[in-house]
mmCIF file of C-alpha atoms and ligand atoms in Angstrom:
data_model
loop_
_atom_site.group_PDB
_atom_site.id
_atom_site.type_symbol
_atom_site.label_atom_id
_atom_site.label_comp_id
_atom_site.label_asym_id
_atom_site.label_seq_id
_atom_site.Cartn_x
_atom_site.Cartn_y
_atom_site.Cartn_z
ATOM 1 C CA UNK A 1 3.861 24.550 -14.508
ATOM 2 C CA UNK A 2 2.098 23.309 -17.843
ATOM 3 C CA UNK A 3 -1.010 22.033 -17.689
ATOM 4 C CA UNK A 4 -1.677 19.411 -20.408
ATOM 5 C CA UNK A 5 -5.398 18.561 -21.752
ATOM 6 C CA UNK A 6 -6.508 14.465 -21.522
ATOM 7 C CA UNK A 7 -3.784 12.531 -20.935
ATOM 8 C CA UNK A 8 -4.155 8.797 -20.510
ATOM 9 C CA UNK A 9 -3.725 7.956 -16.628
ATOM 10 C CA UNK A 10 -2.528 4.275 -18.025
ATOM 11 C CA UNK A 11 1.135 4.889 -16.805
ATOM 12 C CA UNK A 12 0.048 6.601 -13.405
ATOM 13 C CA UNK A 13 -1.829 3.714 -12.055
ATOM 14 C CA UNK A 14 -0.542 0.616 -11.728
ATOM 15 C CA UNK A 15 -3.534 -1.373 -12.474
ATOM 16 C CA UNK A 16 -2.729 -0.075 -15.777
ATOM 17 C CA UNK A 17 -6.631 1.220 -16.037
ATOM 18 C CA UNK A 18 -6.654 3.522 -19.148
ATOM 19 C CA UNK A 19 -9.195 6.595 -18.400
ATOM 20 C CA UNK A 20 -8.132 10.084 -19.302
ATOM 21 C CA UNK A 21 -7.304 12.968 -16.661
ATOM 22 C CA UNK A 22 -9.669 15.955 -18.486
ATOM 23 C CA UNK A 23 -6.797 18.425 -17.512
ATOM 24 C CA UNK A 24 -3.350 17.222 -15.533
ATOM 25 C CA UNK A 25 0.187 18.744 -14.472
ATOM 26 C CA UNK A 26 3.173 17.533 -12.354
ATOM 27 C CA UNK A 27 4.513 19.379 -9.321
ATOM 28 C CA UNK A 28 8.032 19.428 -8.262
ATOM 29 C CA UNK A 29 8.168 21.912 -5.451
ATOM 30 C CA UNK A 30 5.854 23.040 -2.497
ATOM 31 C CA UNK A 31 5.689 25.826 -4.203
ATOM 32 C CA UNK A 32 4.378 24.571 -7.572
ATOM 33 C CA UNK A 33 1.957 22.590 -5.516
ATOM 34 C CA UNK A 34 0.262 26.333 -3.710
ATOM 35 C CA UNK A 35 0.105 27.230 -6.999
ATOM 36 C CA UNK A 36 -2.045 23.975 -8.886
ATOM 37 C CA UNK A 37 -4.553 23.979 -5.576
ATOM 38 C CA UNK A 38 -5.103 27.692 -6.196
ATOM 39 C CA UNK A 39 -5.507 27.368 -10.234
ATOM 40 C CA UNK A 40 -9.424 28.729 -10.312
ATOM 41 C CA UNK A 41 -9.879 27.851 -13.681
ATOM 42 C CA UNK A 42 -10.125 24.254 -12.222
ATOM 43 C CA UNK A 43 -12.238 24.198 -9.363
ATOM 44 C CA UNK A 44 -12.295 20.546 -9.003
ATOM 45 C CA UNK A 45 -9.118 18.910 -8.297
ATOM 46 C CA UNK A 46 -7.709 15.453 -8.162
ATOM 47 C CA UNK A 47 -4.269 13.861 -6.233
ATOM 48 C CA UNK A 48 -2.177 10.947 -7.675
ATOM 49 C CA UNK A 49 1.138 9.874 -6.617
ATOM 50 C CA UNK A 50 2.498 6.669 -7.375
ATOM 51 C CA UNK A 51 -1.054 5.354 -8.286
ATOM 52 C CA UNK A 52 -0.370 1.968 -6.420
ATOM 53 C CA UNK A 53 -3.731 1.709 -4.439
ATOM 54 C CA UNK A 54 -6.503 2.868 -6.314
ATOM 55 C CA UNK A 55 -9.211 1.514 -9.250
ATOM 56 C CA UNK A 56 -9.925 4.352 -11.641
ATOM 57 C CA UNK A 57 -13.535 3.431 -13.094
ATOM 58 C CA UNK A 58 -14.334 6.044 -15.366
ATOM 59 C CA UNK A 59 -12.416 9.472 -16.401
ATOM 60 C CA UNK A 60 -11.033 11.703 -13.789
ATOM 61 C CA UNK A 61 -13.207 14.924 -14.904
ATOM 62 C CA UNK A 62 -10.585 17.706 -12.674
ATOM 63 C CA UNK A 63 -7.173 18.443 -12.450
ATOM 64 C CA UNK A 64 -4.798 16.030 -11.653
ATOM 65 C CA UNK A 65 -1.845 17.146 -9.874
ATOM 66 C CA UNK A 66 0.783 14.438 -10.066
ATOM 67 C CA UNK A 67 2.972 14.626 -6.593
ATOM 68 C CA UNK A 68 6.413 14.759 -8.491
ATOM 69 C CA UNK A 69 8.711 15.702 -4.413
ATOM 70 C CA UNK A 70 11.717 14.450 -4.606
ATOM 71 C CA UNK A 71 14.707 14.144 -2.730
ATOM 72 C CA UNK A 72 16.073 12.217 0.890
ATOM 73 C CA UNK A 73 17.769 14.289 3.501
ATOM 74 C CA UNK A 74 19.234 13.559 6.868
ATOM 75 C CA UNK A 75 17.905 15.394 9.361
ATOM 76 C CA UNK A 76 20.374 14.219 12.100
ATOM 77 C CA UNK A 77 22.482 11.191 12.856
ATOM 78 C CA UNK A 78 24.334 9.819 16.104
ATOM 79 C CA UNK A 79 26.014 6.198 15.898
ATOM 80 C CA UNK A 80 23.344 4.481 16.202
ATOM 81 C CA UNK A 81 20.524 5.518 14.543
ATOM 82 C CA UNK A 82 19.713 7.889 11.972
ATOM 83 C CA UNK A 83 16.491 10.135 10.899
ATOM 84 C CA UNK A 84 15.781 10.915 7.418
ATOM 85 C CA UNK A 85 13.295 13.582 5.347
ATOM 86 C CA UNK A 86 12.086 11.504 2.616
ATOM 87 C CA UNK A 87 9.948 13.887 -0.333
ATOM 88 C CA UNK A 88 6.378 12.427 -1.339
ATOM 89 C CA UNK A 89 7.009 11.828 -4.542
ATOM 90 C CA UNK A 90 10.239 8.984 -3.555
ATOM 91 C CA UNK A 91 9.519 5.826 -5.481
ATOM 92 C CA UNK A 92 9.214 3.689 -1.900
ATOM 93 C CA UNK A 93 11.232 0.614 -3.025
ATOM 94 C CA UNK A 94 14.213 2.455 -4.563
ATOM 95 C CA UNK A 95 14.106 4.683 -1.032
ATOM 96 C CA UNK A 96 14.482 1.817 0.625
ATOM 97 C CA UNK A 97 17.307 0.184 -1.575
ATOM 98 C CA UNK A 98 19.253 3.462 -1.423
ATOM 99 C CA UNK A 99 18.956 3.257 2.826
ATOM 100 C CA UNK A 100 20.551 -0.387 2.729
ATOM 101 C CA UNK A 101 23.047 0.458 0.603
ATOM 102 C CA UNK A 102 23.716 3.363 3.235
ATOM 103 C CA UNK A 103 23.789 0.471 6.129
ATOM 104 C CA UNK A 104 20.221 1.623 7.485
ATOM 105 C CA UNK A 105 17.956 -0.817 8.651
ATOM 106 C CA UNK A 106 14.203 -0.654 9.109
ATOM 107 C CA UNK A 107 12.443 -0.832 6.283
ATOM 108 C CA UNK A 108 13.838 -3.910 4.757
ATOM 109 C CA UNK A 109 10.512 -6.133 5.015
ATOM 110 C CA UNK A 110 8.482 -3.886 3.314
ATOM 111 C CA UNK A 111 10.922 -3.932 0.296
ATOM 112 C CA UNK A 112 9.177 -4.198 -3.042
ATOM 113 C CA UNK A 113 5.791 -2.566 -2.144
ATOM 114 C CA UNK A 114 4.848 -0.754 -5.198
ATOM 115 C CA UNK A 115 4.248 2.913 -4.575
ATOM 116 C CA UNK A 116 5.004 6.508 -3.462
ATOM 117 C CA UNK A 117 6.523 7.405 0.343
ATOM 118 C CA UNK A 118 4.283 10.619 0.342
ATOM 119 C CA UNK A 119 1.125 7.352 0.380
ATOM 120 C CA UNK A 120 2.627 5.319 2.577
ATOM 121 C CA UNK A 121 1.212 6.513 5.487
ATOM 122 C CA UNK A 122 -2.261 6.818 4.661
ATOM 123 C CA UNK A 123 -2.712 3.058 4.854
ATOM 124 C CA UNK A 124 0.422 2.664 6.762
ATOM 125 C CA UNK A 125 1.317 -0.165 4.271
ATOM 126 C CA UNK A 126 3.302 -3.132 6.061
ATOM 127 C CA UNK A 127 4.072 -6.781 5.079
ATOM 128 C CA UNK A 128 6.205 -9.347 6.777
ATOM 129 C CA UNK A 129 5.587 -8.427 10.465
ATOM 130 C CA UNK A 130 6.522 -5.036 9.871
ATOM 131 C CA UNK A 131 4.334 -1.494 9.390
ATOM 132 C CA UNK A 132 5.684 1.979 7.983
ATOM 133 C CA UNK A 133 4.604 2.539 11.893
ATOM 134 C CA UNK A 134 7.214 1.075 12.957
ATOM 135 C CA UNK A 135 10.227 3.162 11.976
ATOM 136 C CA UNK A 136 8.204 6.121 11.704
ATOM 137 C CA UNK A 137 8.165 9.630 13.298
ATOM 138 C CA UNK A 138 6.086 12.243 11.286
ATOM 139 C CA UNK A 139 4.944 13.160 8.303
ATOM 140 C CA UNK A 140 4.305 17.028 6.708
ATOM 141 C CA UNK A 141 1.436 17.280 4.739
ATOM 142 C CA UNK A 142 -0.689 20.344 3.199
ATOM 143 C CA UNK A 143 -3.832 21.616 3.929
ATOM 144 C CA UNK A 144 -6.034 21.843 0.877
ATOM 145 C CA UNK A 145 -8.013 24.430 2.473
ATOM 146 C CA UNK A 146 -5.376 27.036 3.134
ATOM 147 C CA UNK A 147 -2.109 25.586 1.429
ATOM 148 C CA UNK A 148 -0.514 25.553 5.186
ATOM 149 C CA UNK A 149 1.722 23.193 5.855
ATOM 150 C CA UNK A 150 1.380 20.748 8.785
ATOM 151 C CA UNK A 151 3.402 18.249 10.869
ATOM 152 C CA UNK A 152 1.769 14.948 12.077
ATOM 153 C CA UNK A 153 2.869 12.627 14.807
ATOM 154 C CA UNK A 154 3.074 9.209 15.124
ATOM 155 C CA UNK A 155 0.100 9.989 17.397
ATOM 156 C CA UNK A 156 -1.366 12.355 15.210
ATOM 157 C CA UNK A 157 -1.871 9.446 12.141
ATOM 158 C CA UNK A 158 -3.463 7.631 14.642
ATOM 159 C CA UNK A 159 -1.824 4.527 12.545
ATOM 160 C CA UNK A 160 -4.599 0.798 12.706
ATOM 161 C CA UNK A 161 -4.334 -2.446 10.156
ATOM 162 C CA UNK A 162 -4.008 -0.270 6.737
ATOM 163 C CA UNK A 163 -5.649 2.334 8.192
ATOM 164 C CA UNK A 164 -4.436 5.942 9.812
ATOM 165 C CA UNK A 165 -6.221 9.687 10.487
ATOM 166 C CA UNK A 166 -5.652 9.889 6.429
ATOM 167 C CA UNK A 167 -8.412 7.773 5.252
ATOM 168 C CA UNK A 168 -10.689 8.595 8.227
ATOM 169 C CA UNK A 169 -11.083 12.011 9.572
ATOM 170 C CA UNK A 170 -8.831 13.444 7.417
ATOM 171 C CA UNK A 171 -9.155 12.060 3.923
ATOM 172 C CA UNK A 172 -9.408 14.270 1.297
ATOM 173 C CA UNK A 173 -7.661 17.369 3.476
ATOM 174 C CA UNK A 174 -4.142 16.845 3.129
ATOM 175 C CA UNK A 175 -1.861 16.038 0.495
ATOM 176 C CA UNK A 176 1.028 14.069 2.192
ATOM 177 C CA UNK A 177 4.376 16.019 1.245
ATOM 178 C CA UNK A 178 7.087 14.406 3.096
ATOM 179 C CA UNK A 179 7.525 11.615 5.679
ATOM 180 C CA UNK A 180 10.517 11.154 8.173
ATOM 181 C CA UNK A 181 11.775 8.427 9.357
ATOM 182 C CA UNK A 182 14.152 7.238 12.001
ATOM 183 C CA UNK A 183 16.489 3.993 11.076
ATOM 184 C CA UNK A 184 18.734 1.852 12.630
ATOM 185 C CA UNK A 185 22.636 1.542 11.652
ATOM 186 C CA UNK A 186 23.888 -0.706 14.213
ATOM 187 C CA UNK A 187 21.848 -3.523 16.134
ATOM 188 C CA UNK A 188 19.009 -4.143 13.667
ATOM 189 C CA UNK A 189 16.107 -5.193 14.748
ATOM 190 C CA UNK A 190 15.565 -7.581 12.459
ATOM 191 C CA UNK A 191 12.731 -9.581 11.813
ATOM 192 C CA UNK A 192 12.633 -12.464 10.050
ATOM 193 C CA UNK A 193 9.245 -14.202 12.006
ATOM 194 C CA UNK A 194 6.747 -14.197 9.419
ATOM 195 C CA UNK A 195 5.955 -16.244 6.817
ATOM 196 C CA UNK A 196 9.047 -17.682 4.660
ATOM 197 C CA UNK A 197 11.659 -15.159 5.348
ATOM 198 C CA UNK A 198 13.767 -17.864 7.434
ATOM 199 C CA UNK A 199 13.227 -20.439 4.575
ATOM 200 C CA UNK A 200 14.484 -18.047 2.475
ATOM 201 C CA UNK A 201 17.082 -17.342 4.425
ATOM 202 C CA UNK A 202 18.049 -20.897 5.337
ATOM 203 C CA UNK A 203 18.350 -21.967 1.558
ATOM 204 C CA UNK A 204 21.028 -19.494 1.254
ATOM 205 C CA UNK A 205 22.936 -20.869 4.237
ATOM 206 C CA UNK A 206 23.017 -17.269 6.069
ATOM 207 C CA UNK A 207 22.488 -17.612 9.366
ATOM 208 C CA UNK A 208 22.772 -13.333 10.794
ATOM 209 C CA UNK A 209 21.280 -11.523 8.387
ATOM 210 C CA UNK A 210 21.583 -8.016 7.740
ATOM 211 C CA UNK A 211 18.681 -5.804 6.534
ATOM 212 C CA UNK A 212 20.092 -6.096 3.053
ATOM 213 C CA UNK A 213 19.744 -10.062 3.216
ATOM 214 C CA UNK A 214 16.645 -9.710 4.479
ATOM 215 C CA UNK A 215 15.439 -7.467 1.848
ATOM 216 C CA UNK A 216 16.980 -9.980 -0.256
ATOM 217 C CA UNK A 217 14.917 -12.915 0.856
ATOM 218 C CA UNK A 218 11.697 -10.171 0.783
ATOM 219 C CA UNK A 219 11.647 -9.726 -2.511
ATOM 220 C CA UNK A 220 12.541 -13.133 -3.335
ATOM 221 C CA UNK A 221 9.197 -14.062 -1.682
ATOM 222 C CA UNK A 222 7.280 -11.497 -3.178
ATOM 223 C CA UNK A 223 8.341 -12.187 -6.648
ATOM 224 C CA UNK A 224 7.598 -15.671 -6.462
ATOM 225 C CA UNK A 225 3.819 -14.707 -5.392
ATOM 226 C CA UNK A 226 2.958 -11.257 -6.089
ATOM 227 C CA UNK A 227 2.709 -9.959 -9.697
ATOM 228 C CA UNK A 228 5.093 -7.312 -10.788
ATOM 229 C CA UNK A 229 2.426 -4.333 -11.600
ATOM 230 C CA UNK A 230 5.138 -3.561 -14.854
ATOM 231 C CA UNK A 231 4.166 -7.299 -16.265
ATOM 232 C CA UNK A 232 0.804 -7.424 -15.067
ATOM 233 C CA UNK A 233 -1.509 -5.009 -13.834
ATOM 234 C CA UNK A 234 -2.382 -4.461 -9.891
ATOM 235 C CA UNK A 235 -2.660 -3.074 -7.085
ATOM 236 C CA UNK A 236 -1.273 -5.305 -4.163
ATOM 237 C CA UNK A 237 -4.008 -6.849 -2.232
ATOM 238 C CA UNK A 238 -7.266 -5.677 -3.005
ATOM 239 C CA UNK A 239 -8.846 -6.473 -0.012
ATOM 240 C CA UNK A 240 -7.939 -6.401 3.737
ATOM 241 C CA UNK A 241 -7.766 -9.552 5.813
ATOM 242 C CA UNK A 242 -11.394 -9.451 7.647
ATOM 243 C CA UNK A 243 -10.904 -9.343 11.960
ATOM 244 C CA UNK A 244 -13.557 -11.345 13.054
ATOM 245 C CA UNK A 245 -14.115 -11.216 17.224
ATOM 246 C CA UNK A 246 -13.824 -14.651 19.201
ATOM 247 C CA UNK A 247 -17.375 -15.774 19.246
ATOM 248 C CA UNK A 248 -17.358 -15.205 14.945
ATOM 249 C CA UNK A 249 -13.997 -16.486 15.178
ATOM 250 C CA UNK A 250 -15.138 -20.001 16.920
ATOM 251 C CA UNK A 251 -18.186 -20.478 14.852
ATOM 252 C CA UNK A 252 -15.708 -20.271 11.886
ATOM 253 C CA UNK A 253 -13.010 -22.238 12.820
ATOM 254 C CA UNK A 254 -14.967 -25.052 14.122
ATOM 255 C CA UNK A 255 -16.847 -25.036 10.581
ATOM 256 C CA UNK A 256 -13.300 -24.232 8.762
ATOM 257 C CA UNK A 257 -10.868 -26.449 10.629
ATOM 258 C CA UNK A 258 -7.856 -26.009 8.159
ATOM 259 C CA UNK A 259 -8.390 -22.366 7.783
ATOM 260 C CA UNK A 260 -5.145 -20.402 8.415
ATOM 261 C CA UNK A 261 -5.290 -17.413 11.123
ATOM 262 C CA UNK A 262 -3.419 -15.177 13.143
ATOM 263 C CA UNK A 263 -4.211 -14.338 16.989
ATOM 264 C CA UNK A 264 -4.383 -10.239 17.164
ATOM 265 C CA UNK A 265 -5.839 -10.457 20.987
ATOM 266 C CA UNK A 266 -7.803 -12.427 23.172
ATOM 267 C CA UNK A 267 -10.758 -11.040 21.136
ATOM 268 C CA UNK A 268 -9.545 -10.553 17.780
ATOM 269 C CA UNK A 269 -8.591 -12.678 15.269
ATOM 270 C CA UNK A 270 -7.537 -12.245 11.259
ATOM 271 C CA UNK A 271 -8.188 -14.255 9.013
ATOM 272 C CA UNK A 272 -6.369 -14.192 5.278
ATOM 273 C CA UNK A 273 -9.472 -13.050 2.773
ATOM 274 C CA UNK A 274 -6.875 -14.972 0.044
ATOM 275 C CA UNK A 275 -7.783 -18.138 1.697
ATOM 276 C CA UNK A 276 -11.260 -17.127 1.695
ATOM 277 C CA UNK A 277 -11.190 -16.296 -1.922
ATOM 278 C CA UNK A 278 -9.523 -19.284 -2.830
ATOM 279 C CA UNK A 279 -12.244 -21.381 -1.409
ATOM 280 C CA UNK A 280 -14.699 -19.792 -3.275
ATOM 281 C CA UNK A 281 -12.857 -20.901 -6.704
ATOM 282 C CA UNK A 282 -11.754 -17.622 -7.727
ATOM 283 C CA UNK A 283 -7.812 -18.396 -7.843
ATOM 284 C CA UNK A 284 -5.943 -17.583 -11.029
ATOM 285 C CA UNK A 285 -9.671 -17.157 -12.652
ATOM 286 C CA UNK A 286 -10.049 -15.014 -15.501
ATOM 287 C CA UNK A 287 -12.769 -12.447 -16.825
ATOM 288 C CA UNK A 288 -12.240 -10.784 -20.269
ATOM 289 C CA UNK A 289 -8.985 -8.795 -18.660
ATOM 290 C CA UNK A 290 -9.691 -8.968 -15.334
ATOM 291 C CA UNK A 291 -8.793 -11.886 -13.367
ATOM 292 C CA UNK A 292 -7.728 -13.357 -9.878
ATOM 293 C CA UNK A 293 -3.955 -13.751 -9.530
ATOM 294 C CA UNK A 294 -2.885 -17.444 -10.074
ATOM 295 C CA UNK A 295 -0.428 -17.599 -7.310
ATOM 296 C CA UNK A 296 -2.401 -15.107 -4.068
ATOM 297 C CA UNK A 297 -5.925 -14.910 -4.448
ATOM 298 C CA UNK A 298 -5.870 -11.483 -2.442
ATOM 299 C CA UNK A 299 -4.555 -9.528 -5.892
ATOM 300 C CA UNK A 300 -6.904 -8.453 -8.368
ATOM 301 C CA UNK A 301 -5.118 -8.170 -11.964
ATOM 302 C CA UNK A 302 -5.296 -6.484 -15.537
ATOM 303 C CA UNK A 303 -4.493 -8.485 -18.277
ATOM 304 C CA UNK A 304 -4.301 -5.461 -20.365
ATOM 305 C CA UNK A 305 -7.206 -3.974 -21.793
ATOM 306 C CA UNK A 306 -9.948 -4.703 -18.410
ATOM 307 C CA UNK A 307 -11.919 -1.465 -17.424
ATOM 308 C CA UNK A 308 -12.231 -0.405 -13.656
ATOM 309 C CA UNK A 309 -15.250 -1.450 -13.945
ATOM 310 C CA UNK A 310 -15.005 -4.676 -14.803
ATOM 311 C CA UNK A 311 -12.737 -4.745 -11.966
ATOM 312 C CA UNK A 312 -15.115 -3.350 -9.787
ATOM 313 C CA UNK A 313 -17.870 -6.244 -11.215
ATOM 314 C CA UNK A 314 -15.253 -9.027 -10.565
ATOM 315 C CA UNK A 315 -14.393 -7.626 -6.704
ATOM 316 C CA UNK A 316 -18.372 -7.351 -5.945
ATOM 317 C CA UNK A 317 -19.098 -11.067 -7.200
ATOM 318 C CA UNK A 318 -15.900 -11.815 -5.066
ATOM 319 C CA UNK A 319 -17.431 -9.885 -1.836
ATOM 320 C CA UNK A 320 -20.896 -11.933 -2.314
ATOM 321 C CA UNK A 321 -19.453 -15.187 -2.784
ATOM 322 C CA UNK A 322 -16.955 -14.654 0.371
ATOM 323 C CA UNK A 323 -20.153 -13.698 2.346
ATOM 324 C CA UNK A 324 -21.985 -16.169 1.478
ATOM 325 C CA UNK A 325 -20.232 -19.246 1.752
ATOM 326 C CA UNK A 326 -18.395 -17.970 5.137
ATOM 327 C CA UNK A 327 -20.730 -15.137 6.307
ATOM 328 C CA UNK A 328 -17.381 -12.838 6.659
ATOM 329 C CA UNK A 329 -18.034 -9.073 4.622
ATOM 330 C CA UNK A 330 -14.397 -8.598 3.124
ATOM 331 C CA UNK A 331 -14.083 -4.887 2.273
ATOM 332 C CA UNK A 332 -11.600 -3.379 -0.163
ATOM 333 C CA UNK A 333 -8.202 -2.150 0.839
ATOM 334 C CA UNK A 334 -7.461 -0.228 -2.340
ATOM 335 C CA UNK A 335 -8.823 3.385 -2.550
ATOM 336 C CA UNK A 336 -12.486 3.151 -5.640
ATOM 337 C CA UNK A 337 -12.420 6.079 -7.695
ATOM 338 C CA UNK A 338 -16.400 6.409 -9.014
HETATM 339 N N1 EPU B 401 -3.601 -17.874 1.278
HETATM 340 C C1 EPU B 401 -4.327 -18.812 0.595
HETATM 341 N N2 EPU B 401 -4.621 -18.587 -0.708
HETATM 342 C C2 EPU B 401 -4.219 -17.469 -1.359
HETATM 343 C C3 EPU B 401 -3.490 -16.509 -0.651
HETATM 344 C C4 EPU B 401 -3.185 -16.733 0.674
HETATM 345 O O1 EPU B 401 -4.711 -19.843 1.141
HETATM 346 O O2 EPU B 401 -4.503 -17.350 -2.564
HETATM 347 C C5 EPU B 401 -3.213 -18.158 2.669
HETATM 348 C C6 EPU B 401 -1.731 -18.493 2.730
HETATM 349 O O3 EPU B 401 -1.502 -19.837 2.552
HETATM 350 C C7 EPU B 401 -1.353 -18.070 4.123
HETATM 351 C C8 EPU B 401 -2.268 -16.889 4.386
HETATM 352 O O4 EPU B 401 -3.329 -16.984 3.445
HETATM 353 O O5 EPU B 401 -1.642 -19.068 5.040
HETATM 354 C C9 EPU B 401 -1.572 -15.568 4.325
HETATM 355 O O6 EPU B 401 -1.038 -15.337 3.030
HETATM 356 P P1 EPU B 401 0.186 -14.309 2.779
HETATM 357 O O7 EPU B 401 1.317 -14.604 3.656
HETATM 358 O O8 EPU B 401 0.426 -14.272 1.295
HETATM 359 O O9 EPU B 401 -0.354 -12.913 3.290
HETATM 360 P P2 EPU B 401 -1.760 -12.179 3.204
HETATM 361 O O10 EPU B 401 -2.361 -12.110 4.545
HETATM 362 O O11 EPU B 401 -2.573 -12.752 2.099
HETATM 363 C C10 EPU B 401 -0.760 -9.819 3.768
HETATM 364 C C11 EPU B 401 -0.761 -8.414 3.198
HETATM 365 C C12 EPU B 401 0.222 -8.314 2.032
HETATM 366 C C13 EPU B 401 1.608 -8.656 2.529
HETATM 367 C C14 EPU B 401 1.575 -10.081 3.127
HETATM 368 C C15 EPU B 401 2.883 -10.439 3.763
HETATM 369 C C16 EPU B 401 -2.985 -7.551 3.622
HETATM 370 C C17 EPU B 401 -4.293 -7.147 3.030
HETATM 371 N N3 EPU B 401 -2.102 -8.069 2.762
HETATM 372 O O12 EPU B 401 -1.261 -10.691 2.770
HETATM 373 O O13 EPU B 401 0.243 -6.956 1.637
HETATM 374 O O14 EPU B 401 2.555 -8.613 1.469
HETATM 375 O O15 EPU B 401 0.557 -10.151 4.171
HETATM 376 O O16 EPU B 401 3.059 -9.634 4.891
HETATM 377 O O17 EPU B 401 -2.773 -7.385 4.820
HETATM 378 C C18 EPU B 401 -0.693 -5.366 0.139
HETATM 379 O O18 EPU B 401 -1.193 -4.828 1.129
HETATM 380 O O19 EPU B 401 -0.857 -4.903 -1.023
HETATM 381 C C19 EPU B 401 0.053 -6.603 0.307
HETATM 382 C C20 EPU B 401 0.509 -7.302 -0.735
#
């Protein structure tokens, strides 16, 4: 396992923020990963995976131990469903185009979500009416402590709205190695309910999709909104959609009439923090390199050369303004490294 000295984190985050890692090395085994956490020559140590949810503000003064896991396994199969070992380190998009092309369905709204599998479950990312909660089972993960490894439920992640045991009780004591999953290969349950997914689909004349069409129409959708963090620098939504309770709820809406929203409960109710934004005149505005994405308000971009910092700057004034023009506290979804 080499250990190299500063190396630019630019191509491990896809915000594209260029700080240096003081010392970093790549693990490709469970094994190699014992070994970094017990290095004593660095007693301060730092995880990155796919580097799709966090703002790096200044340089990462530790070891950096890039999650490098590969590999998918089945773990068993009957004819209708099958459950699958997928290794941390998985590019999550090209996991999921490798299941459809196997006939597997489950996963196919949350096509195109940048990222790791090893991270998906610490926010349990979701889009299009569907949650890695969904189609999940467990997930093994190590103790930093004692280098053990553990299994987690379903129960166990205690999976909310981008939220799980990961970034509450646990965060910061496990490094997520593997997640398994349990697909469908005949009778889909497939979801096509939110947003434009049955525009989509209707343009194209297809009227029972498969996963793969749905997929299809998913990252159709996303592309047409979302920037591609190659292009353009990001890290998905940068804030969560606020839940207000029904008697914030009312007082908003009644002042807000047009504002879009979507029921949770009788007492809960979400409301998009891009429309929010977009009131506040932020839309496709532009700081130095850091900017609000033209097309969904919700994404924080780098143009290039923008520090976390100025990142950081543009979110706060963001926060302020949302609070007070609507009295609603949006709070960041991706992960501030300060
Ligand atoms: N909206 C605006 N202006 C904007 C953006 C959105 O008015 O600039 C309005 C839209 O018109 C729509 C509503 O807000 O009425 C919702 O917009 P959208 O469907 O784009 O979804 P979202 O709530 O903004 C969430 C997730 C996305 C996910 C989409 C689709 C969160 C924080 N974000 O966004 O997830 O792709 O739904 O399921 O829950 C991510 O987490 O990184 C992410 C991209």
């Amino acid at each position: 396992m080499q250990i190299k000295n500063n190396v630019s984190l630019k191509s491990y985050n896809t915000f594209g923020i260029d700080v240096n890692a003081k010392f970093l090395c790549e693990v490709s085994s469970i094994n190699d990963l014992k070994k970094a956490l017990l290095l004593e020559n660095y007693p301060s140590k730092f995880i990155i995976s796919g580097g799709s949810n966090m703002l790096l503000t200044k340089e990462i003064d530790a070891l950096v131990i890039h999650i490098n896991l590969k590999g998918i396994t089945i773990i068993s199969e009957d004819k209708d469903y099958v459950t699958l070992k997928v290794m941390a380190g998985e590019n999550w998009h090209d996991m999921i185009i490798w299941t459809l092309n196997q006939g597997y369905g489950g996963l196919e709204n949350m096509s195109l979500i940048p990222g790791n599998s090893g991270t998906a479950p610490i926010q349990n990312i979701g889009a299009y009416g569907v949650e890695l909660k969904d189609n999940f089972i467990s997930c093994e993960a190590m103790n930093i402590a004692n280098q053990t490894l553990k299994v987690f439920s379903k129960q166990e992640c205690n999976f909310g709205y981008r939220d799980s045991y990961f970034k509450n009780e646990g965060k910061g004591k496990f490094i997520i190695t593997s997640i398994t999953l349990r697909l469908t290969k005949n009778n889909h349950n497939i979801n096509t309910s939110y947003g434009s997914i049955q525009e989509e689909l209707d343009k194209k004349g297809i009227e029972n999709p498969t996963p793969k069409n749905v997929s299809d129409a998913v990252i159709a959708i996303r592309e047409s909104k979302l920037p591609n963090p190659k292009i353009l620098g990001n890290s998905g939504s940068f804030f969560k959609n606020p839940v207000l309770t029904k008697p914030a709820f009312d007082a908003f809406i009644e002042a807000n009439e047009n504002a879009p929203f979507y029921k949770i409960s009788e007492n809960e109710y979400k409301v998009p923090a891009g429309w929010l934004i977009e009131q506040c005149g932020y839309k496709g505005k532009r700081f130095n390199d850091a900017g609000v994405h033209k097309k969904q308000a919700l994404v924080l971009v780098n143009y290039g050369n923008a520090t976390g910092q100025e990142i950081l700057n543009l979110a706060h004034s963001i926060i302020n303004d949302v609070n007070k023009k609507f009295e609603i506290e949006i709070t960041p979804e991706v992960n501030i490294i300060k």
